[in-house]
Rosetta silent file (secondary structure, phi, psi, omega in degrees, C-alpha in Angstrom):
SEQUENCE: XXXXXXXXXXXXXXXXXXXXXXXXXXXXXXXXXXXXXXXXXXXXXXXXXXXXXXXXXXXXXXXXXXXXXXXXXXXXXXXXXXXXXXXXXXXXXXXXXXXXXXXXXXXXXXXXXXXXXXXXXXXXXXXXXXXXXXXXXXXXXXXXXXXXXXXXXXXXXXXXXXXXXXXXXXXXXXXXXXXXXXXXXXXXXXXXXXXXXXXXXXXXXXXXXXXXXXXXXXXXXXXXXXXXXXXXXXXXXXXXXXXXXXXXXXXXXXXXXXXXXXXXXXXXXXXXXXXXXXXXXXXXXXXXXXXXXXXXXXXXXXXXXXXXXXX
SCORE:     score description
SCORE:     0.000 S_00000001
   1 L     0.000  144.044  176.137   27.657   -2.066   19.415 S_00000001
   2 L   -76.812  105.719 -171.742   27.013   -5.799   19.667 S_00000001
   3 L   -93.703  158.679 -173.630   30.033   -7.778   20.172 S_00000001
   4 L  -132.062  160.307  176.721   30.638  -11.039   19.514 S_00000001
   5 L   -42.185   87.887 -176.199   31.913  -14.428   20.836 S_00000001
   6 L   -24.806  -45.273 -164.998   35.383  -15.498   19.673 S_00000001
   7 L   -79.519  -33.248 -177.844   34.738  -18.999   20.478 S_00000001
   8 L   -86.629  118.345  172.418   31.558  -19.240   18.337 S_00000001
   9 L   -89.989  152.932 -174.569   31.268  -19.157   14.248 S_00000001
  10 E  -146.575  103.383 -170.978   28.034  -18.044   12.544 S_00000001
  11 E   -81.454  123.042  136.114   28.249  -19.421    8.874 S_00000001
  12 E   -94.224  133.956  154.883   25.875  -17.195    6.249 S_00000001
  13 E   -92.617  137.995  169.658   23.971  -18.059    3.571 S_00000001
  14 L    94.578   60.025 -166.093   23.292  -15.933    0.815 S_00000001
  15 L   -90.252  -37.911  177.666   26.495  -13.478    1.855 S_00000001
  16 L   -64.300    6.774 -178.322   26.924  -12.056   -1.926 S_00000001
  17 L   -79.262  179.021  160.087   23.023  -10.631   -1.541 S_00000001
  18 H   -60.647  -63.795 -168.290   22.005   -7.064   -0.210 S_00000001
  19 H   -77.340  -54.466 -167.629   21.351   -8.516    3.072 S_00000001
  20 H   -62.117  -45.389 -164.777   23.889  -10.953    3.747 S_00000001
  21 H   -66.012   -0.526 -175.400   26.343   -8.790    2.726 S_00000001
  22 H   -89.744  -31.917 -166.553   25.212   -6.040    4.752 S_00000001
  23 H   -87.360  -27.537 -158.613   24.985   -8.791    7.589 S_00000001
  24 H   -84.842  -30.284 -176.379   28.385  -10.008    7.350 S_00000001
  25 H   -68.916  -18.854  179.626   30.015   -6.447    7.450 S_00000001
  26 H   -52.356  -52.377 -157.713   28.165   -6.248   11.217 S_00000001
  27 H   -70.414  -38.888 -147.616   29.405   -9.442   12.127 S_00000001
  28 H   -78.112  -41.110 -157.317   32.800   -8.912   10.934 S_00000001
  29 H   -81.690  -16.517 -174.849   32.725   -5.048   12.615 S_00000001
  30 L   -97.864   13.964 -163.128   31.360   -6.571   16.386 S_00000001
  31 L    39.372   69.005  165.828   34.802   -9.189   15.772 S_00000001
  32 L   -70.159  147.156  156.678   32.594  -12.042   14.779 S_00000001
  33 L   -96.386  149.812  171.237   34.058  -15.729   12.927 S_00000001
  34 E  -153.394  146.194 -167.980   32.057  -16.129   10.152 S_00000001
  35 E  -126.161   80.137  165.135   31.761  -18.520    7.189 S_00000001
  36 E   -32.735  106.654  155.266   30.477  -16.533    4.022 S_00000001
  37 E   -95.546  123.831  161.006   28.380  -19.011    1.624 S_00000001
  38 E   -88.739  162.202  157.637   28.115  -17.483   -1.870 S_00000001
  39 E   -72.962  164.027 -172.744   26.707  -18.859   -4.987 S_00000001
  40 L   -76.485    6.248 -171.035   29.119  -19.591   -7.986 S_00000001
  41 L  -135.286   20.760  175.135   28.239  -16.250   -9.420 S_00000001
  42 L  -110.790 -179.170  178.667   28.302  -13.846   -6.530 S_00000001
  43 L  -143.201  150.348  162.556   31.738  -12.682   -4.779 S_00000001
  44 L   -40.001 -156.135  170.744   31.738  -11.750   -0.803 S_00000001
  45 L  -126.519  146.778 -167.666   31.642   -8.502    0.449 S_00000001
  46 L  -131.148  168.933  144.105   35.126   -6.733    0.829 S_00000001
  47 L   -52.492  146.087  178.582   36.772   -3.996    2.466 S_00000001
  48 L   -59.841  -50.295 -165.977   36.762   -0.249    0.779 S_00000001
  49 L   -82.933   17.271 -166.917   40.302   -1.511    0.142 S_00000001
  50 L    71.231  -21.664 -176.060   39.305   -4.565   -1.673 S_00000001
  51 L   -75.350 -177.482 -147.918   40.874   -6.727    1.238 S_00000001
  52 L  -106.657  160.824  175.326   38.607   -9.713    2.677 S_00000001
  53 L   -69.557  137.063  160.188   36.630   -9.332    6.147 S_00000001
  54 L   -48.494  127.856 -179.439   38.333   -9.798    8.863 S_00000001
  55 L    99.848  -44.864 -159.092   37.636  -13.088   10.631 S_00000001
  56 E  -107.116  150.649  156.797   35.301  -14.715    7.153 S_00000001
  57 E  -123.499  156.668 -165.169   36.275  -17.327    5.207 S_00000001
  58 E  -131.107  137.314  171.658   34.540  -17.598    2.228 S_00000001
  59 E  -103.002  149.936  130.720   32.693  -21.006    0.430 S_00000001
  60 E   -71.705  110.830  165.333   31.282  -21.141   -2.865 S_00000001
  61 E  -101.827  116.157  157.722   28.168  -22.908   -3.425 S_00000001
  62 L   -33.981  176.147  158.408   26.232  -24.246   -6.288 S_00000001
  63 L   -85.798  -29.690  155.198   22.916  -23.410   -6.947 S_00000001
  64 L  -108.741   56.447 -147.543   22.045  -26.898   -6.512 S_00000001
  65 L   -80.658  153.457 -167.559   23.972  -27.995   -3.807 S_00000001
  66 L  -124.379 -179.738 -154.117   22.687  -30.621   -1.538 S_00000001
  67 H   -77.000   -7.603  177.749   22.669  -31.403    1.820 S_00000001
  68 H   -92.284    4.784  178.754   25.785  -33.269    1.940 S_00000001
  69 H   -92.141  -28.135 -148.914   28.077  -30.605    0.330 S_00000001
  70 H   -90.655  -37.890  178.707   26.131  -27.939    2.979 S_00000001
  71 H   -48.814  -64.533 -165.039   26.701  -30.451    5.862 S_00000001
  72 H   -61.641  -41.077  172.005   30.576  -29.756    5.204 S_00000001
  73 H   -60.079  -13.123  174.351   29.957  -25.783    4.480 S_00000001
  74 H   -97.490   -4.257 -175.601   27.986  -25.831    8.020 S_00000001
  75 L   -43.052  145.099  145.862   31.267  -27.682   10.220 S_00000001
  76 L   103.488  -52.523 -134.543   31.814  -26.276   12.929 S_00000001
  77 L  -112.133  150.924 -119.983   29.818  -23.652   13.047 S_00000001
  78 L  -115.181  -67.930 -138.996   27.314  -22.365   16.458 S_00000001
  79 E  -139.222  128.158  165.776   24.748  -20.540   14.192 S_00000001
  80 E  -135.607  161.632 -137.652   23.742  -20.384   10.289 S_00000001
  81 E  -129.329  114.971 -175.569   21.846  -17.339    9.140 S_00000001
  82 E  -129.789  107.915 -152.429   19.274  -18.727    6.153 S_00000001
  83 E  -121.836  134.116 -175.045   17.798  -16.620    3.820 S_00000001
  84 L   -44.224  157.701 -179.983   15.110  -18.420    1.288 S_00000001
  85 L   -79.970  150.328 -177.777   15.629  -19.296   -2.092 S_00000001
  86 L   -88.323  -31.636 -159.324   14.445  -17.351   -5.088 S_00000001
  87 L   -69.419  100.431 -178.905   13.599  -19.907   -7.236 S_00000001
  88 L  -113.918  143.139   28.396   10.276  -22.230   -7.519 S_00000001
  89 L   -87.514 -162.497  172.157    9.156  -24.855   -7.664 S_00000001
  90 L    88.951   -5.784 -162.680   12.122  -26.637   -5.274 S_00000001
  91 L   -67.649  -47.290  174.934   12.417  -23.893   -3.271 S_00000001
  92 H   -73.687  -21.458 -177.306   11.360  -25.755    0.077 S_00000001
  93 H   -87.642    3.148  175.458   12.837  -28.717   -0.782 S_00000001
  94 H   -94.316  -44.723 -174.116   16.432  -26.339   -0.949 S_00000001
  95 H   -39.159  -67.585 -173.958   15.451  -25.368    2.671 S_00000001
  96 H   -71.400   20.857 -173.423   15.005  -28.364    4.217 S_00000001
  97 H  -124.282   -7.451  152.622   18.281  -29.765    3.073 S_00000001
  98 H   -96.266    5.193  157.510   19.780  -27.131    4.486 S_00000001
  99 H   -94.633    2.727  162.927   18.098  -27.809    7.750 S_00000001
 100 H   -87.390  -39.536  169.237   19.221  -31.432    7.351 S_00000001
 101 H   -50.401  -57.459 -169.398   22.425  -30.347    6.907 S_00000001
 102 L   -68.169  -24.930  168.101   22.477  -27.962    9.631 S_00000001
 103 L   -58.875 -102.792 -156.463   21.296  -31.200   11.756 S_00000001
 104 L   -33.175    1.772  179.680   24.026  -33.418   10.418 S_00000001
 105 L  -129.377    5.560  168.552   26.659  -30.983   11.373 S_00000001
 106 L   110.094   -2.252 -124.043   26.194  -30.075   14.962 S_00000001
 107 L  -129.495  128.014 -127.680   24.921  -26.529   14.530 S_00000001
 108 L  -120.664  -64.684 -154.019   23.166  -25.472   18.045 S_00000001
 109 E  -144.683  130.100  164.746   20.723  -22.560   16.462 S_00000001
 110 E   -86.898  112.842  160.468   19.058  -21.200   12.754 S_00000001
 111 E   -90.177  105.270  172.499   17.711  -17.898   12.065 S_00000001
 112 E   -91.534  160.945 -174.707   15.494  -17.995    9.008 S_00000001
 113 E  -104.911   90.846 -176.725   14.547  -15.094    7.011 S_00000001
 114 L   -97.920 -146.276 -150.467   10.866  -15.791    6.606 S_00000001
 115 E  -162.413  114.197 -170.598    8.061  -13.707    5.402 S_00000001
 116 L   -65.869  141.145 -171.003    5.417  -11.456    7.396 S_00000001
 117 L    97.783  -25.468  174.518    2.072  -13.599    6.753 S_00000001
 118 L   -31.287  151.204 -166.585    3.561  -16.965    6.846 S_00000001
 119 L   162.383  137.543 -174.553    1.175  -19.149    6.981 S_00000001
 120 L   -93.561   38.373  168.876   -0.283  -22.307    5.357 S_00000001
 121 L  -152.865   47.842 -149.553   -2.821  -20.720    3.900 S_00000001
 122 L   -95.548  152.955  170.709   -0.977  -17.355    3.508 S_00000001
 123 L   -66.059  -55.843 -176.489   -1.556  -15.518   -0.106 S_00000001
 124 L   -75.294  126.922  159.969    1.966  -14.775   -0.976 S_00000001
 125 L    -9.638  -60.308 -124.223    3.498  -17.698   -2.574 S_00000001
 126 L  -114.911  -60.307 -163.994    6.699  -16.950   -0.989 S_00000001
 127 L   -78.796    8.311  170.405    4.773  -16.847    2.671 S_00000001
 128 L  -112.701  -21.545 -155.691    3.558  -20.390    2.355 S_00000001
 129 H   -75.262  -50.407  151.265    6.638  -21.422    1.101 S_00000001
 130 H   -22.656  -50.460  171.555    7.835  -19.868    4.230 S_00000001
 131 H   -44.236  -71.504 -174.249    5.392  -21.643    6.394 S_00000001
 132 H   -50.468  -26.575 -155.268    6.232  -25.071    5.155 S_00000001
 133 H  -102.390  -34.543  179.257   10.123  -24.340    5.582 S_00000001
 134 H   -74.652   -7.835 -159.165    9.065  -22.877    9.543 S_00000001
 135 H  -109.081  -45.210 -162.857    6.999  -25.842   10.408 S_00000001
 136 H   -74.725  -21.185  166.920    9.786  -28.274    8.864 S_00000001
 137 H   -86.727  -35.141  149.039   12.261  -26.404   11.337 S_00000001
 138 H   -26.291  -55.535 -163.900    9.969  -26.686   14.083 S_00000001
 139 L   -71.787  -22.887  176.052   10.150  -29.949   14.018 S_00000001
 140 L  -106.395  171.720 -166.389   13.906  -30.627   14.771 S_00000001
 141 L   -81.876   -0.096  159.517   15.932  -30.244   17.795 S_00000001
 142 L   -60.911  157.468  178.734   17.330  -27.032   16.609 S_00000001
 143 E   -88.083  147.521 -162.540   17.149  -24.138   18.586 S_00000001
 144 E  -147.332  162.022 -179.352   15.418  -21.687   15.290 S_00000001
 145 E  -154.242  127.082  178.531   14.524  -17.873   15.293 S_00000001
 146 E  -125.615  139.346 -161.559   12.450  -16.532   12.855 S_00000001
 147 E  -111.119   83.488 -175.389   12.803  -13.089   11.364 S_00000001
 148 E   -78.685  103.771  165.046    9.383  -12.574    9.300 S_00000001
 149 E   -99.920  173.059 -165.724    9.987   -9.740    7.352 S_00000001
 150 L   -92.378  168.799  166.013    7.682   -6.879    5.058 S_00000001
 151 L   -56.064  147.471 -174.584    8.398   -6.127    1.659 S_00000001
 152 L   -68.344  150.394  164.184   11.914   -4.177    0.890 S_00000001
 153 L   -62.007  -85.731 -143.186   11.763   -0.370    0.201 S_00000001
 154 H   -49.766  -31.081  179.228   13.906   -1.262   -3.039 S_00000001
 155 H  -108.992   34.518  179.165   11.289   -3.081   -4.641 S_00000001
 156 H  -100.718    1.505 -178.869    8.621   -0.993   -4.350 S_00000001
 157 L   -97.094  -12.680 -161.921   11.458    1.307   -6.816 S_00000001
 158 L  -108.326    9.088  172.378   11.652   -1.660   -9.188 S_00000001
 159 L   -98.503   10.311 -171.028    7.758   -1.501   -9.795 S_00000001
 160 E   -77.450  130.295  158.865    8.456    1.924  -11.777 S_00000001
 161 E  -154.677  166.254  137.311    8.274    2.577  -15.034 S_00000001
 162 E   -19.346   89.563  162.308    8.440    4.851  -18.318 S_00000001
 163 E  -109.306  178.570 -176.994    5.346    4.766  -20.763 S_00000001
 164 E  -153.901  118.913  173.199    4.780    6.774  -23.643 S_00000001
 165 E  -128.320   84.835  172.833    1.212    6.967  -24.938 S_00000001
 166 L    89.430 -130.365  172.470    1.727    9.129  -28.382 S_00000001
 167 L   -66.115  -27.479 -175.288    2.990   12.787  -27.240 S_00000001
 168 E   -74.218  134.905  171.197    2.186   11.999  -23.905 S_00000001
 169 E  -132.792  147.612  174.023    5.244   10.333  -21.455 S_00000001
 170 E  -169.475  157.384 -158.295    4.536    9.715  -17.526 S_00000001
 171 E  -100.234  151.967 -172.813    6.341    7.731  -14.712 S_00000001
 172 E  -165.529  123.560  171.221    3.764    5.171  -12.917 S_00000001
 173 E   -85.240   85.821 -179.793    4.429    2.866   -9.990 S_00000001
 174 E   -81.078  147.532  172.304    2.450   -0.246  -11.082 S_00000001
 175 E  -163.507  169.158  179.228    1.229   -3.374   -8.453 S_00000001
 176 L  -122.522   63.812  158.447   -1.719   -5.193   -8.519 S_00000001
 177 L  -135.748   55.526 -177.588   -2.367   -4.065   -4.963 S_00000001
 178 L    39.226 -134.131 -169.291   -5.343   -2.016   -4.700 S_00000001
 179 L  -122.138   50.063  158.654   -5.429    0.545   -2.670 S_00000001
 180 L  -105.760 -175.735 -157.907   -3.927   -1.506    0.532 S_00000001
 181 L  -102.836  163.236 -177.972   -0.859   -0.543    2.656 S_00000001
 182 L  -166.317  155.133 -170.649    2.240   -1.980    2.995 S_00000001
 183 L  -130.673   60.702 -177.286    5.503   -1.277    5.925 S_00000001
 184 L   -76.696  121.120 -121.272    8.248   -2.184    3.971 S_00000001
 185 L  -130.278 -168.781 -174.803   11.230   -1.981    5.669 S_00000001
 186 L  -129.566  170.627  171.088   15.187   -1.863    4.398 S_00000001
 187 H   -29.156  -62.090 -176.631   18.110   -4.361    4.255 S_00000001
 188 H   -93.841   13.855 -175.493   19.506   -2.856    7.216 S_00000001
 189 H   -78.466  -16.003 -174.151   17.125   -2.540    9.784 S_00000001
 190 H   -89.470  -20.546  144.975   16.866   -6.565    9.125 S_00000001
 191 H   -79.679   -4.396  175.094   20.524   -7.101    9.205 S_00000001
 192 H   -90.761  -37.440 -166.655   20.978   -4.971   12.260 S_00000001
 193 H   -57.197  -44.515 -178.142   17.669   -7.517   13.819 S_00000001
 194 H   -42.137  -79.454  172.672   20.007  -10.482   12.332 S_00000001
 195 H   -32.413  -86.295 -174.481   23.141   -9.152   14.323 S_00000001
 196 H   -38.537  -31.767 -150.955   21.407   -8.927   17.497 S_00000001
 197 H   -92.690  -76.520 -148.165   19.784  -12.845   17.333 S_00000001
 198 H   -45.529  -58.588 -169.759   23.248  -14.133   16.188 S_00000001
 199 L   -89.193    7.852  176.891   25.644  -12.407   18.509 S_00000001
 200 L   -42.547  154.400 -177.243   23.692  -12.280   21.761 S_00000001
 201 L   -92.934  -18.423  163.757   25.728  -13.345   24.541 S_00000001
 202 L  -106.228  120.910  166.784   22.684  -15.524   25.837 S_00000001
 203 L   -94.050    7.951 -170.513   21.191  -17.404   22.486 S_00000001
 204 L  -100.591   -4.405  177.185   18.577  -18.945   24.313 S_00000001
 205 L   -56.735  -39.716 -162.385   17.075  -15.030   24.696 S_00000001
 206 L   -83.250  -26.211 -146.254   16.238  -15.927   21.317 S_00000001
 207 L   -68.459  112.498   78.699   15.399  -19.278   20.951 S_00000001
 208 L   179.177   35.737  174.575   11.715  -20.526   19.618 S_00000001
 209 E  -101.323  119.221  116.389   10.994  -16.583   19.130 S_00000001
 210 E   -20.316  109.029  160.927    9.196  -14.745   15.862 S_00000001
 211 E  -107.852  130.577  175.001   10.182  -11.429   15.119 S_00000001
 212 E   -99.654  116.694  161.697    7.940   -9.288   12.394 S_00000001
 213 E  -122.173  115.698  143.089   10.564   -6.964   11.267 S_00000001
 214 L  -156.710 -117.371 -175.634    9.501   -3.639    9.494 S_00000001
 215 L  -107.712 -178.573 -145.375    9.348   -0.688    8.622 S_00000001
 216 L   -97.202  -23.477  160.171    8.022    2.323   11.236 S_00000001
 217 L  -148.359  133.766 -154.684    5.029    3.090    8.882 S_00000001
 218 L   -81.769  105.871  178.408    2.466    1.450    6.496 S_00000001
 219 L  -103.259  141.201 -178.119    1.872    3.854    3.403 S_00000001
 220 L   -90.574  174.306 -162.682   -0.255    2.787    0.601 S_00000001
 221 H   -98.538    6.663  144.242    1.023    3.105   -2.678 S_00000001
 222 H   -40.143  -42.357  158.588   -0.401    6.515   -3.818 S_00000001
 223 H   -54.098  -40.951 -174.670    1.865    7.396   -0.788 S_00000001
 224 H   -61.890  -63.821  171.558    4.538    5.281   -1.711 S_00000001
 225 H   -58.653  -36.531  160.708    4.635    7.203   -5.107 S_00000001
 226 H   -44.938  -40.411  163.057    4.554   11.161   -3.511 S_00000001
 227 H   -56.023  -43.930  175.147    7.822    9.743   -1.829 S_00000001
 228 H   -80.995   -2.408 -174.758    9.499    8.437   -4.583 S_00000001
 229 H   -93.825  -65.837  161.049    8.360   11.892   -6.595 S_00000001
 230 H   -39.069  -56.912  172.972   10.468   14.018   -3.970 S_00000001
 231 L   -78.738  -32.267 -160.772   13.389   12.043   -4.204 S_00000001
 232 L   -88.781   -0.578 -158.019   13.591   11.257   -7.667 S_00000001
 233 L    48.066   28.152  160.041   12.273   14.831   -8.623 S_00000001
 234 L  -147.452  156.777 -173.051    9.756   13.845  -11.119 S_00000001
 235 L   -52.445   81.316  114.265    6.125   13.117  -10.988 S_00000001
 236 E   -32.085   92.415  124.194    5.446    9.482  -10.183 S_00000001
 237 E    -7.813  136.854  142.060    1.982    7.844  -10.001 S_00000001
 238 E   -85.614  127.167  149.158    0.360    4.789   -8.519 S_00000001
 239 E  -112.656  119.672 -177.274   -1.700    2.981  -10.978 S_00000001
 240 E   -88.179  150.577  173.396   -3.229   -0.026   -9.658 S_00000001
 241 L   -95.051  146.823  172.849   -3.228   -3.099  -11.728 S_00000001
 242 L   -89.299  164.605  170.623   -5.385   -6.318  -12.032 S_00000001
 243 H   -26.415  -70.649 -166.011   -3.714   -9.891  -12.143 S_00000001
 244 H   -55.669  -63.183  177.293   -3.931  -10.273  -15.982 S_00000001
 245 H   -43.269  -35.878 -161.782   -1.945   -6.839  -16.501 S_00000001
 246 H   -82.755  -40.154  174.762    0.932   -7.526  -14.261 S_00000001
 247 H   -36.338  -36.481 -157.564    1.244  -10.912  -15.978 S_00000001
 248 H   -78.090  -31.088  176.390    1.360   -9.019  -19.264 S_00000001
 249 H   -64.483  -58.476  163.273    3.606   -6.852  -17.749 S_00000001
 250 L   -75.900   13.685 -175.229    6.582   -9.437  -16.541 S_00000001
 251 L   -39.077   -5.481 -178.737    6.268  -11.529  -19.541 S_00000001
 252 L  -101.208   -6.133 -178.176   10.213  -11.821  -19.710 S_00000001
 253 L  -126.313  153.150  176.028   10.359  -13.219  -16.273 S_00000001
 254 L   -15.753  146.457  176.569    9.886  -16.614  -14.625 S_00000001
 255 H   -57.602  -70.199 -164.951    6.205  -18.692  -14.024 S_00000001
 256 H   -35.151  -62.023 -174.755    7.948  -18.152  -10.207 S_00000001
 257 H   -57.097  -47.002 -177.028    9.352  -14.692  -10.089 S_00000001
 258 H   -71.142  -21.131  166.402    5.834  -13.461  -11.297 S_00000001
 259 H   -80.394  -19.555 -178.141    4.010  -15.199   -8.921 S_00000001
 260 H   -72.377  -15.510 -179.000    5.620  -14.072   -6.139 S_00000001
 261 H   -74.265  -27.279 -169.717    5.543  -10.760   -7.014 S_00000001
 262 H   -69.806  -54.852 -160.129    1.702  -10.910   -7.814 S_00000001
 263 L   -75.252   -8.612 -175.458    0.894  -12.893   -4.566 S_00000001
 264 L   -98.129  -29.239  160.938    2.741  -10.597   -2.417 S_00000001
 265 H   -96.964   22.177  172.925    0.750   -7.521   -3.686 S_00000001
 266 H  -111.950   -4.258  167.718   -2.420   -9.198   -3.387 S_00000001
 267 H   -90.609  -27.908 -174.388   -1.291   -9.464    0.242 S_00000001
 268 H   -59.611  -45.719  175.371   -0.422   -5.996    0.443 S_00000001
 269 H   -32.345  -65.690  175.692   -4.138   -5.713   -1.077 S_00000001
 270 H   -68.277    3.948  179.137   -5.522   -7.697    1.829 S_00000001
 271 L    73.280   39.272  178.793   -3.666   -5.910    4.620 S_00000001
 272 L   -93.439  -20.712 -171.363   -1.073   -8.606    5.437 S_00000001
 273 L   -94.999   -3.977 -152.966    1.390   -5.951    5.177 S_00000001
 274 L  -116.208   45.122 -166.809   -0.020   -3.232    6.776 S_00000001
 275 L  -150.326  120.204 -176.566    0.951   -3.726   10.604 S_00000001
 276 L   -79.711  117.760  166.834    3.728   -1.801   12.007 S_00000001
 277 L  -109.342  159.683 -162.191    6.067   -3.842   14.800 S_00000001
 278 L   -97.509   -8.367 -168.308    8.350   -2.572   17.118 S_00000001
 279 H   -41.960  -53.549  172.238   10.699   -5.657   16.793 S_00000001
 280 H   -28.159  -65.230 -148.472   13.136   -3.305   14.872 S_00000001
 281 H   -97.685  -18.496  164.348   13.430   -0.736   17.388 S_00000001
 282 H   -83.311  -27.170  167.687   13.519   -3.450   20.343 S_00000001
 283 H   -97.058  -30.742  169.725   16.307   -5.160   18.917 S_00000001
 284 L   -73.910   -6.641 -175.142   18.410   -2.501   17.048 S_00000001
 285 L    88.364  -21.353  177.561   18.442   -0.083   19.495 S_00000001
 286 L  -124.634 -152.345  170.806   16.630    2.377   17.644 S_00000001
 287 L  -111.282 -171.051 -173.439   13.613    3.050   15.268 S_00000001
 288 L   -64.677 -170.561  157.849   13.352    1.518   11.473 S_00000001
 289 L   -91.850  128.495 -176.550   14.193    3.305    8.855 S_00000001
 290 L   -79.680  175.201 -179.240   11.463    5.060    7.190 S_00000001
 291 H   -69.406  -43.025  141.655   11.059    4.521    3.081 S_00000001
 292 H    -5.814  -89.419 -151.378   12.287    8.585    3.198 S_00000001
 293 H   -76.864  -78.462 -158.615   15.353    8.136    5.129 S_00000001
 294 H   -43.641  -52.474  151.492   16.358    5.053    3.287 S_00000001
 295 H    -9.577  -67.298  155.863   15.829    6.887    0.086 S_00000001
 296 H   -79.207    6.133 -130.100   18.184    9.545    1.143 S_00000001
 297 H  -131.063  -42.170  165.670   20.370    7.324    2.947 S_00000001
 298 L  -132.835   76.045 -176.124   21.168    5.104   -0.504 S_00000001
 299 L   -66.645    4.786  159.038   20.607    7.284   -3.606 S_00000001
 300 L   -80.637  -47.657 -161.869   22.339    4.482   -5.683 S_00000001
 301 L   -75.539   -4.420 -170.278   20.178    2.054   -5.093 S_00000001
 302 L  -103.457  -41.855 -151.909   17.135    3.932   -6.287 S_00000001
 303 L   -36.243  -21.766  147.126   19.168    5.838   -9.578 S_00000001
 304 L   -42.156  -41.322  170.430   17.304    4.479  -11.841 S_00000001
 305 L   -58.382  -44.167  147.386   14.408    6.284  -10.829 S_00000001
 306 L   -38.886  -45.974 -145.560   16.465    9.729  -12.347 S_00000001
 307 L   -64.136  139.436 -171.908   17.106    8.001  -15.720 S_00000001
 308 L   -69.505   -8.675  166.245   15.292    9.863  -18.533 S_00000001
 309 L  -151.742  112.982 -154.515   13.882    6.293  -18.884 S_00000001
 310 L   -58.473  -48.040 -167.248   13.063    4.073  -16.046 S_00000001
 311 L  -129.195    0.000    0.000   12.195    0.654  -18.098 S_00000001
């Protein structure tokens, strides 16, 4: 297990999410300091006993907190751990004020949580936004690490749904991503990649490197569905969708939230997604998780898919 420096703090952002909090129990378990940022409407991650990680102190953060409240939530601290905003537009302009921040306070090296496909001319939304936020980090005297990750296994479960057409009912995994591939990988093989950058005992092993972390194989999603069909015991489809449907389809959620969802399975479409890296298995010690093992591995996070009605 990767242990870590006493003398060094590694403040996260985003610690009430699936990944930070998944990141913070590593740090906390290799006897990391660490400075938990939450949002006003998340809580940390705890102990099975309810008591607080060993080691973390925990901030609260608005959602629009600026760079001079983050400059004080960054004191101190050797490393911060930055995982993008959901929200657009503004989303890059929340970055870079926490990479102004992360200036203004002394803070020697950033790991961002980018997005395989970054690029400024990248399809998914979310992987230009990415771009703009890697090239704006570039640019300062930080030492930066970038951890470009694939889509999560969980939200290829959250593209599921229920119809009912008359007598007829059937379960159907909708995307508007043709028939391409996609190596989506889980929370923790990207919090175990996190854990390694942060607590290396050399940080300069790390320093001005891109990691693609995902998952050990690209399945399209007629595949995608036979998997989720096993575990969940019922019959689950792929249907692919055009633009116009999926729109019709997320009409309850943000102009943002839909594009990113859209633009990220028009990349899967185009094969942005569909290239397996070993980063996982060079930095974790092992291989990824496949969408299988992860499956069995958190049958909560999928339980919906059991429900006599999915949506």
């Amino acid at each position: 297990m990767t242990s870590a420096s006493s003398d060094r703090l590694v403040v996260l952002t985003g610690a009430d999410g699936r990944l930070g909090s998944r990141l913070a129990f590593r740090v906390a378990a290799a006897g990391g300091r660490q400075r938990l940022l939450v949002s006003g409407e998340g809580t940390a991650p705890r102990l099975p006993d309810g008591a607080p990680l060993p080691e973390a102190e925990v901030v609260a953060v608005p959602s629009d907190v600026d760079s001079r409240v983050l400059t004080s939530a960054f004191a101190g601290a050797y490393a911060v751990f930055l995982v993008p905003g959901r929200d657009r537009p503004g989303r890059v302009g929340k970055h870079r004020a926490a990479i102004d921040a992360a200036v203004l306070a002394g803070v020697r090296h950033v790991v961002y949580v980018s997005s395989v496909g970054a690029g400024p001319d990248a399809i998914s939304s979310a992987a230009r936004d990415d771009w703009l936020t890697e090239e704006y980090l570039r640019g300062t005297d930080l030492r930066w690490t970038m951890l470009r990750i694939a889509m999560f296994h969980r939200t290829l479960t959250l593209a599921v749904y229920d119809e009912s057409y008359g007598s007829t009912r059937s379960t159907v995994l909708r995307a508007p991503a043709g028939e391409g591939r996609v190596a989506s990988v889980s929370h923790d093989d990207v919090a175990d990649v996190a854990t390694a950058v942060l607590l290396d005992e050399d940080p300069r092993r790390h320093a001005g490197r891109t990691y693609h972390v995902t998952g050990p194989e690209a399945l399209s999603l007629d595949e995608v569905a036979v998997v989720l069909s096993s575990a969940a015991g019922r019959a689950i489809r792929y249907a692919p969708q055009t633009v116009d449907q999926a729109h019709a389809l997320f009409y309850r959620s943000t102009a943002g939230e839909v594009e990113d969802w859209i633009s990220q399975c028009q990349a899967i479409e185009a094969g942005v997604l569909a290239t397996v890296s070993p980063d996982v298995r060079h930095l974790a010690g092992r291989e990824a998780r496949s969408l299988e093992a992860w499956l069995d591995d958190y049958p909560t996070e999928w339980a919906h898919l059991r429900l006599p009605s999915v949506r």
